[in-house]
Amino acid sequence: MYCSLLFNVTVTFEMKRALITGITGQDGSYLAELLLGKGYEVHGLIRRASTFNTDRIDHIYVDPHAAQPKLLLHYGDLADSGALTHLIYNVQPDEIYHLGSQSHVRVSFEMAEYTGDITGLGTTRLLESIRRSGVKTRVYNASSSEMFGSAPPPQHELTRFQPRSPYGAAKLYSYWIARTYRDAYGLHVCNGILFNHESPRRGETFITRKITRAIARLLAGKQKRLYVGNLDARRDWGFAPEYVECMWRMLQHDSPDDYVVGTGESHSVREFLDEAFGYINVAWADHVETDAKYFRPAEVDVLLADASKAKRVLGWEPKIRFEGLVKILVDCDLEQEGVESPGAGKSLLVQERLSWTENKMSYRLVGS
């Protein structure tokens, strides 16, 4: 609880408390920063590992022995319903952001059962834990554009789902179980159907970071070739920090609902290569080869968001577009390798009042 003195009048208000599954991932780390900046107490669910896996949040982590820490981490797993119920009951969160999953589409073909268990049934365990605990909370459930699969573009909230991967199918189960708990038990649950969103914190095996990291390593003399899969797959790529703000906006709305989130632009992997290598004036064809092992058994050809509902209801629309996104990623990876960057990506972040820090990229307003 905080107290502030304004004109000799004491105003008291309760600090909001949020729980984030997947807090150590790209979205979880940006969301934690956003919520901390808004005065929340943030709790994160992390899996036990023998190596450190918290590098994306190390810069905001405070020793729990410090006075009034605002970020607290708890060991747990989406496969353990008992631990989830215990955590939710003890934390009593006002908002829960369910981001945790096995989220790599290509890997889901090789780990289909695990993907279904964690990405699909993990959502059931979480929602059932909320119901059993009796905690009144609002829930954001991370859905995915991969649920649309082969559905013709553009895709919106009423587009028929046609997933083409174990990951897409698991996310579709997660989406429907969230709607079921909303309808059956009155839980305040929102599904955010996010299209691809990238950042300097994106995992290095995802195609965007794979390309921009390879560029930096090529210029640093550490890598000679880049091997990729389908060059013609088209995706709607946006900037992750903007998307986590939309997650937050969903839970501030009084009525729970489902929203598509994207830029409304679709570009191919080939176009991404053109933009990224063109930014440093290098011909990508001299360094890039396709490898059949990176192709999916069932491909999704085109994903293109119609996010007009999010704009109309939530007042959200993206500022960072495709060309700017590519420049941000290239600039960051170049600097991570100690190579001077052209700087246009960094300048764009300043222009849009997003700050660049030694912690790769921090979602904090410049001057705040």
Coordinates of C-alpha atoms in Angstrom, one line a residue:
M1 CA 0.0 0.0 0.0
Y2 CA 1.3 3.5 -0.9
C3 CA 0.4 6.9 0.6
S4 CA 1.1 10.2 -1.1
L5 CA 0.7 13.7 0.3
L6 CA -1.0 16.2 -2.0
F7 CA -1.9 19.6 -0.7
N8 CA -2.1 18.2 2.9
V9 CA -4.5 15.5 1.8
T10 CA -3.4 11.9 2.3
V11 CA -4.4 9.6 -0.6
T12 CA -4.1 5.9 -0.1
F13 CA -4.3 3.3 -2.8
E14 CA -3.6 -0.4 -3.2
M15 CA -0.7 -1.6 -5.4
K16 CA -1.8 -3.9 -8.1
R17 CA -0.3 -7.4 -8.1
A18 CA 0.4 -9.4 -11.3
L19 CA 1.5 -12.9 -12.0
I20 CA 3.3 -13.7 -15.2
T21 CA 4.0 -17.2 -16.5
G22 CA 6.9 -17.2 -19.0
I23 CA 8.4 -14.1 -17.4
T24 CA 11.9 -15.0 -18.6
G25 CA 10.9 -15.0 -22.2
Q26 CA 10.8 -12.1 -24.7
D27 CA 7.3 -11.0 -23.9
G28 CA 7.4 -11.8 -20.2
S29 CA 10.5 -9.6 -19.7
Y30 CA 9.0 -6.6 -21.5
L31 CA 5.7 -7.0 -19.8
A32 CA 7.4 -7.2 -16.4
E33 CA 9.2 -3.9 -17.2
L34 CA 5.9 -2.3 -18.3
L35 CA 4.0 -3.4 -15.2
L36 CA 6.8 -2.3 -12.8
G37 CA 6.8 1.1 -14.5
K38 CA 3.1 1.3 -13.8
G39 CA 3.6 0.6 -10.1
Y40 CA 2.7 -3.1 -10.0
E41 CA 4.1 -5.7 -7.7
V42 CA 5.1 -8.4 -10.2
H43 CA 5.4 -12.1 -9.6
G44 CA 6.9 -14.5 -12.1
L45 CA 6.7 -18.2 -12.6
I46 CA 10.1 -19.8 -13.5
R47 CA 11.2 -23.4 -14.0
R48 CA 14.0 -24.8 -12.0
A49 CA 17.2 -25.3 -14.1
S50 CA 20.8 -26.1 -13.4
T51 CA 21.9 -23.1 -15.4
F52 CA 20.8 -19.4 -15.1
N53 CA 18.0 -18.6 -17.5
T54 CA 17.0 -15.2 -16.3
D55 CA 19.2 -13.0 -18.4
R56 CA 16.3 -11.1 -19.9
I57 CA 15.1 -9.9 -16.5
D58 CA 18.4 -9.7 -14.6
H59 CA 18.5 -5.9 -14.9
I60 CA 15.2 -5.4 -13.2
Y61 CA 15.6 -8.2 -10.6
V62 CA 16.1 -7.1 -7.0
D63 CA 17.3 -9.3 -4.1
P64 CA 14.2 -10.5 -2.3
H65 CA 15.9 -9.5 1.0
A66 CA 15.8 -5.9 -0.1
A67 CA 13.1 -3.6 1.4
Q68 CA 9.8 -4.0 -0.5
P69 CA 11.0 -5.8 -3.6
K70 CA 8.6 -5.3 -6.5
L71 CA 9.7 -8.3 -8.6
L72 CA 9.4 -11.7 -7.0
L73 CA 10.2 -15.1 -8.7
H74 CA 8.6 -18.4 -7.8
Y75 CA 9.7 -21.9 -9.0
G76 CA 6.9 -23.9 -10.6
D77 CA 5.8 -25.6 -13.8
L78 CA 2.8 -25.6 -16.0
A79 CA 2.8 -29.4 -15.7
D80 CA 2.2 -29.1 -11.9
S81 CA -1.4 -28.1 -11.1
G82 CA -0.9 -28.4 -7.4
A83 CA 2.0 -25.9 -7.4
L84 CA 0.0 -23.5 -9.6
T85 CA -3.0 -23.6 -7.2
H86 CA -0.7 -23.0 -4.3
L87 CA 1.0 -20.1 -6.0
I88 CA -2.2 -18.3 -7.1
Y89 CA -3.8 -18.7 -3.7
N90 CA -0.8 -17.3 -1.9
V91 CA 0.0 -14.4 -4.3
Q92 CA -3.7 -13.4 -4.8
P93 CA -2.9 -11.6 -8.1
D94 CA -5.2 -9.0 -9.6
E95 CA -4.0 -9.9 -13.1
I96 CA -2.5 -13.0 -14.5
Y97 CA -0.6 -13.0 -17.8
H98 CA -0.3 -16.5 -19.1
L99 CA 2.6 -16.4 -21.6
G100 CA 4.4 -19.7 -20.8
S101 CA 4.5 -22.4 -23.4
Q102 CA 6.7 -24.4 -25.8
S103 CA 6.6 -21.7 -28.4
H104 CA 8.8 -22.9 -31.3
V105 CA 6.7 -24.0 -34.2
R106 CA 9.3 -26.1 -36.0
V107 CA 10.3 -27.8 -32.7
S108 CA 6.6 -28.7 -32.0
F109 CA 6.7 -31.2 -34.9
E110 CA 9.6 -33.0 -33.1
M111 CA 8.0 -32.6 -29.6
A112 CA 4.3 -32.8 -30.3
E113 CA 3.3 -34.5 -27.1
Y114 CA 5.2 -32.2 -24.9
T115 CA 3.9 -29.2 -26.8
G116 CA 0.3 -30.4 -26.3
D117 CA 0.9 -31.0 -22.6
I118 CA 2.5 -27.6 -21.8
T119 CA 1.1 -25.3 -24.4
G120 CA -2.4 -26.8 -24.4
L121 CA -3.1 -28.5 -21.1
G122 CA -0.9 -26.0 -19.2
T123 CA -3.7 -23.5 -19.8
T124 CA -6.3 -25.9 -18.4
R125 CA -4.2 -26.4 -15.3
L126 CA -3.8 -22.7 -14.8
L127 CA -7.5 -21.9 -15.3
E128 CA -8.6 -24.8 -13.1
S129 CA -6.2 -23.6 -10.4
I130 CA -7.8 -20.1 -10.5
R131 CA -11.2 -21.6 -10.3
R132 CA -10.3 -23.9 -7.3
S133 CA -8.4 -21.2 -5.5
G134 CA -11.4 -18.8 -5.6
V135 CA -9.1 -15.9 -6.4
K136 CA -10.9 -13.1 -8.3
T137 CA -8.5 -12.1 -11.0
R138 CA -8.3 -11.1 -14.7
V139 CA -6.5 -13.4 -17.0
Y140 CA -4.7 -12.7 -20.3
N141 CA -4.1 -15.9 -22.3
A142 CA -1.5 -15.8 -25.1
S143 CA -3.0 -17.2 -28.2
S144 CA -1.2 -17.2 -31.6
S145 CA -1.7 -16.4 -35.3
E146 CA -0.5 -20.0 -35.9
M147 CA -4.0 -21.0 -35.1
F148 CA -5.1 -19.6 -38.4
G149 CA -2.8 -21.8 -40.4
S150 CA -4.0 -22.1 -43.9
A151 CA -7.0 -19.7 -43.5
P152 CA -6.9 -17.1 -46.3
P153 CA -5.6 -13.6 -45.3
P154 CA -6.4 -11.2 -43.8
Q155 CA -7.2 -13.0 -40.5
H156 CA -9.4 -11.5 -37.8
E157 CA -11.3 -12.6 -34.8
L158 CA -14.0 -14.3 -36.8
T159 CA -11.7 -16.1 -39.3
R160 CA -12.0 -19.9 -39.2
F161 CA -9.0 -21.5 -37.5
Q162 CA -7.0 -24.1 -39.6
P163 CA -3.8 -24.8 -37.7
R164 CA -0.9 -26.5 -39.5
S165 CA 1.4 -27.6 -36.7
P166 CA 1.2 -29.2 -33.2
Y167 CA 2.0 -25.8 -31.8
G168 CA -0.9 -24.2 -33.6
A169 CA -3.2 -27.0 -32.6
A170 CA -2.1 -26.8 -28.9
K171 CA -2.7 -23.0 -29.0
L172 CA -6.1 -23.6 -30.4
Y173 CA -7.0 -25.9 -27.6
S174 CA -5.7 -23.3 -25.2
Y175 CA -7.8 -20.6 -26.8
W176 CA -11.0 -22.7 -26.6
I177 CA -10.5 -23.8 -23.1
A178 CA -10.0 -20.2 -22.1
R179 CA -13.3 -19.3 -23.7
T180 CA -15.0 -22.3 -22.1
Y181 CA -13.9 -21.2 -18.6
R182 CA -15.0 -17.7 -19.4
D183 CA -18.5 -18.9 -20.4
A184 CA -18.9 -21.7 -17.9
Y185 CA -17.5 -20.2 -14.8
G186 CA -17.6 -16.4 -15.4
L187 CA -13.8 -16.1 -15.4
H188 CA -12.5 -12.8 -16.7
V189 CA -10.3 -14.3 -19.5
C190 CA -9.0 -12.5 -22.6
N191 CA -7.4 -14.3 -25.6
G192 CA -4.7 -12.2 -27.3
I193 CA -4.2 -13.6 -30.8
L194 CA -0.8 -12.1 -31.5
F195 CA 0.9 -12.3 -34.8
N196 CA 4.7 -12.6 -35.0
H197 CA 6.4 -10.0 -32.8
E198 CA 10.1 -9.5 -32.6
S199 CA 12.8 -7.6 -30.6
P200 CA 16.4 -7.8 -29.6
R201 CA 15.3 -10.3 -26.9
R202 CA 13.8 -12.7 -29.4
G203 CA 15.2 -16.2 -29.2
E204 CA 18.2 -16.7 -31.5
T205 CA 16.7 -19.7 -33.3
F206 CA 13.7 -17.7 -34.5
I207 CA 14.2 -16.6 -38.1
T208 CA 14.3 -12.9 -37.5
R209 CA 17.0 -13.0 -34.9
K210 CA 18.8 -15.8 -36.8
I211 CA 19.1 -13.5 -39.7
T212 CA 20.2 -10.3 -37.9
R213 CA 22.5 -12.2 -35.6
A214 CA 24.2 -13.9 -38.6
I215 CA 24.7 -10.4 -40.2
A216 CA 26.5 -9.2 -37.1
R217 CA 28.6 -12.3 -36.9
L218 CA 29.4 -12.1 -40.6
L219 CA 30.7 -8.6 -40.2
A220 CA 32.6 -9.6 -37.1
G221 CA 34.3 -12.4 -38.9
K222 CA 32.7 -15.1 -36.8
Q223 CA 30.4 -16.7 -39.3
K224 CA 30.5 -17.3 -43.1
R225 CA 27.2 -18.9 -44.1
L226 CA 23.6 -18.6 -43.0
Y227 CA 21.2 -21.6 -43.5
V228 CA 17.4 -21.0 -43.6
G229 CA 14.2 -22.7 -44.6
N230 CA 11.3 -21.4 -46.7
L231 CA 12.1 -18.0 -48.2
D232 CA 8.5 -17.5 -49.4
A233 CA 6.7 -17.8 -46.1
R234 CA 5.0 -14.5 -45.4
R235 CA 4.4 -13.1 -41.9
D236 CA 3.0 -10.1 -40.1
W237 CA 6.0 -9.0 -38.0
G238 CA 5.7 -6.4 -35.3
F239 CA 7.7 -5.0 -32.4
A240 CA 7.2 -7.0 -29.1
P241 CA 7.3 -4.1 -26.6
E242 CA 4.3 -2.6 -28.3
Y243 CA 2.4 -5.9 -28.2
V244 CA 2.8 -6.3 -24.4
E245 CA 1.2 -2.9 -23.9
C246 CA -1.8 -4.3 -25.8
M247 CA -1.9 -7.3 -23.5
W248 CA -2.2 -4.9 -20.5
R249 CA -4.9 -2.8 -22.3
M250 CA -7.0 -5.9 -22.7
L251 CA -7.2 -6.6 -19.0
Q252 CA -8.0 -2.9 -18.2
H253 CA -11.2 -3.3 -20.3
D254 CA -14.3 -4.2 -18.2
S255 CA -15.6 -6.9 -20.5
P256 CA -13.3 -9.9 -21.3
D257 CA -13.0 -10.5 -25.1
D258 CA -10.6 -11.8 -27.7
Y259 CA -8.4 -9.6 -29.9
V260 CA -6.2 -10.0 -33.0
V261 CA -2.9 -8.0 -32.6
G262 CA -0.7 -7.2 -35.6
T263 CA 0.5 -4.6 -38.0
G264 CA -1.6 -5.2 -41.0
E265 CA 1.5 -5.8 -43.2
S266 CA 2.8 -9.1 -44.5
H267 CA 6.4 -9.7 -45.7
S268 CA 8.3 -12.8 -46.8
V269 CA 11.5 -14.2 -45.3
R270 CA 13.1 -13.2 -48.6
E271 CA 11.9 -9.6 -48.1
F272 CA 13.3 -9.7 -44.5
L273 CA 16.7 -10.8 -46.0
D274 CA 16.5 -8.0 -48.6
E275 CA 15.8 -5.3 -45.9
A276 CA 18.3 -6.6 -43.3
F277 CA 21.3 -7.2 -45.7
G278 CA 20.4 -4.1 -47.7
Y279 CA 20.6 -2.0 -44.5
I280 CA 24.4 -2.8 -44.3
N281 CA 24.9 -2.8 -48.1
V282 CA 25.7 -6.5 -48.5
A283 CA 24.2 -9.0 -51.0
W284 CA 22.5 -11.7 -49.0
A285 CA 22.6 -14.2 -51.9
D286 CA 26.4 -14.4 -51.3
H287 CA 26.0 -15.7 -47.8
V288 CA 22.6 -17.4 -47.5
E289 CA 21.5 -21.0 -48.4
T290 CA 18.3 -22.9 -47.9
D291 CA 18.4 -26.2 -46.0
A292 CA 15.5 -28.7 -46.2
K293 CA 15.8 -29.5 -42.5
Y294 CA 14.5 -26.0 -41.6
F295 CA 11.3 -26.5 -43.7
R296 CA 8.1 -27.5 -41.8
P297 CA 6.3 -30.7 -42.6
A298 CA 3.2 -28.5 -43.2
E299 CA 3.8 -24.9 -44.0
V300 CA 1.7 -21.8 -43.2
D301 CA 2.0 -19.6 -46.3
V302 CA 0.6 -16.2 -45.3
L303 CA -0.3 -14.6 -42.0
L304 CA -1.7 -11.1 -42.2
A305 CA -3.6 -9.5 -39.2
D306 CA -6.7 -7.4 -39.3
A307 CA -6.3 -5.7 -35.9
S308 CA -9.1 -3.2 -36.4
K309 CA -11.0 -4.4 -33.4
A310 CA -8.0 -3.8 -31.1
K311 CA -7.7 -0.3 -32.5
R312 CA -11.5 0.4 -32.2
V313 CA -12.0 -1.0 -28.7
L314 CA -8.6 -0.7 -27.0
G315 CA -7.2 2.3 -28.8
W316 CA -4.1 0.3 -29.8
E317 CA -2.1 0.5 -33.0
P318 CA 1.6 -0.2 -33.7
K319 CA 4.1 2.6 -34.3
I320 CA 7.0 0.4 -35.4
R321 CA 6.6 -1.0 -38.9
F322 CA 8.5 -3.6 -40.9
E323 CA 11.5 -1.5 -42.1
G324 CA 12.0 0.1 -38.7
L325 CA 11.8 -3.2 -36.9
V326 CA 14.5 -4.8 -39.1
K327 CA 16.8 -1.8 -38.5
I328 CA 16.3 -2.1 -34.7
L329 CA 17.2 -5.8 -34.7
V330 CA 20.2 -5.3 -36.9
D331 CA 21.5 -2.3 -34.9
C332 CA 21.2 -4.3 -31.7
D333 CA 22.9 -7.4 -32.9
L334 CA 25.8 -5.4 -34.5
E335 CA 26.4 -3.7 -31.2
Q336 CA 26.2 -7.0 -29.3
E337 CA 29.1 -8.2 -31.5
G338 CA 31.1 -5.0 -31.0
V339 CA 30.4 -3.8 -34.6
E340 CA 29.4 -0.2 -35.2
S341 CA 25.8 0.0 -36.4
P342 CA 24.3 2.4 -38.9
G343 CA 22.1 3.7 -36.1
A344 CA 18.8 4.3 -37.8
G345 CA 17.1 1.6 -35.6
K346 CA 18.4 3.3 -32.4
S347 CA 17.2 6.7 -33.7
L348 CA 13.7 5.3 -34.3
L349 CA 13.5 4.0 -30.7
V350 CA 14.4 7.5 -29.4
Q351 CA 11.9 9.1 -31.8
E352 CA 9.1 6.8 -30.5
R353 CA 10.2 7.4 -26.9
L354 CA 11.6 3.9 -26.3
S355 CA 15.0 3.7 -24.7
W356 CA 18.0 1.7 -25.7
T357 CA 20.1 0.3 -22.8
E358 CA 23.0 -2.0 -22.2
N359 CA 20.4 -4.6 -21.3
K360 CA 19.7 -5.0 -25.1
M361 CA 16.5 -3.0 -25.2
S362 CA 14.5 -1.7 -22.3
Y363 CA 10.8 -0.8 -22.5
R364 CA 11.0 2.5 -20.6
L365 CA 9.8 5.9 -21.8
V366 CA 12.7 8.2 -22.5
G367 CA 12.9 10.8 -19.7
S368 CA 10.6 8.8 -17.4

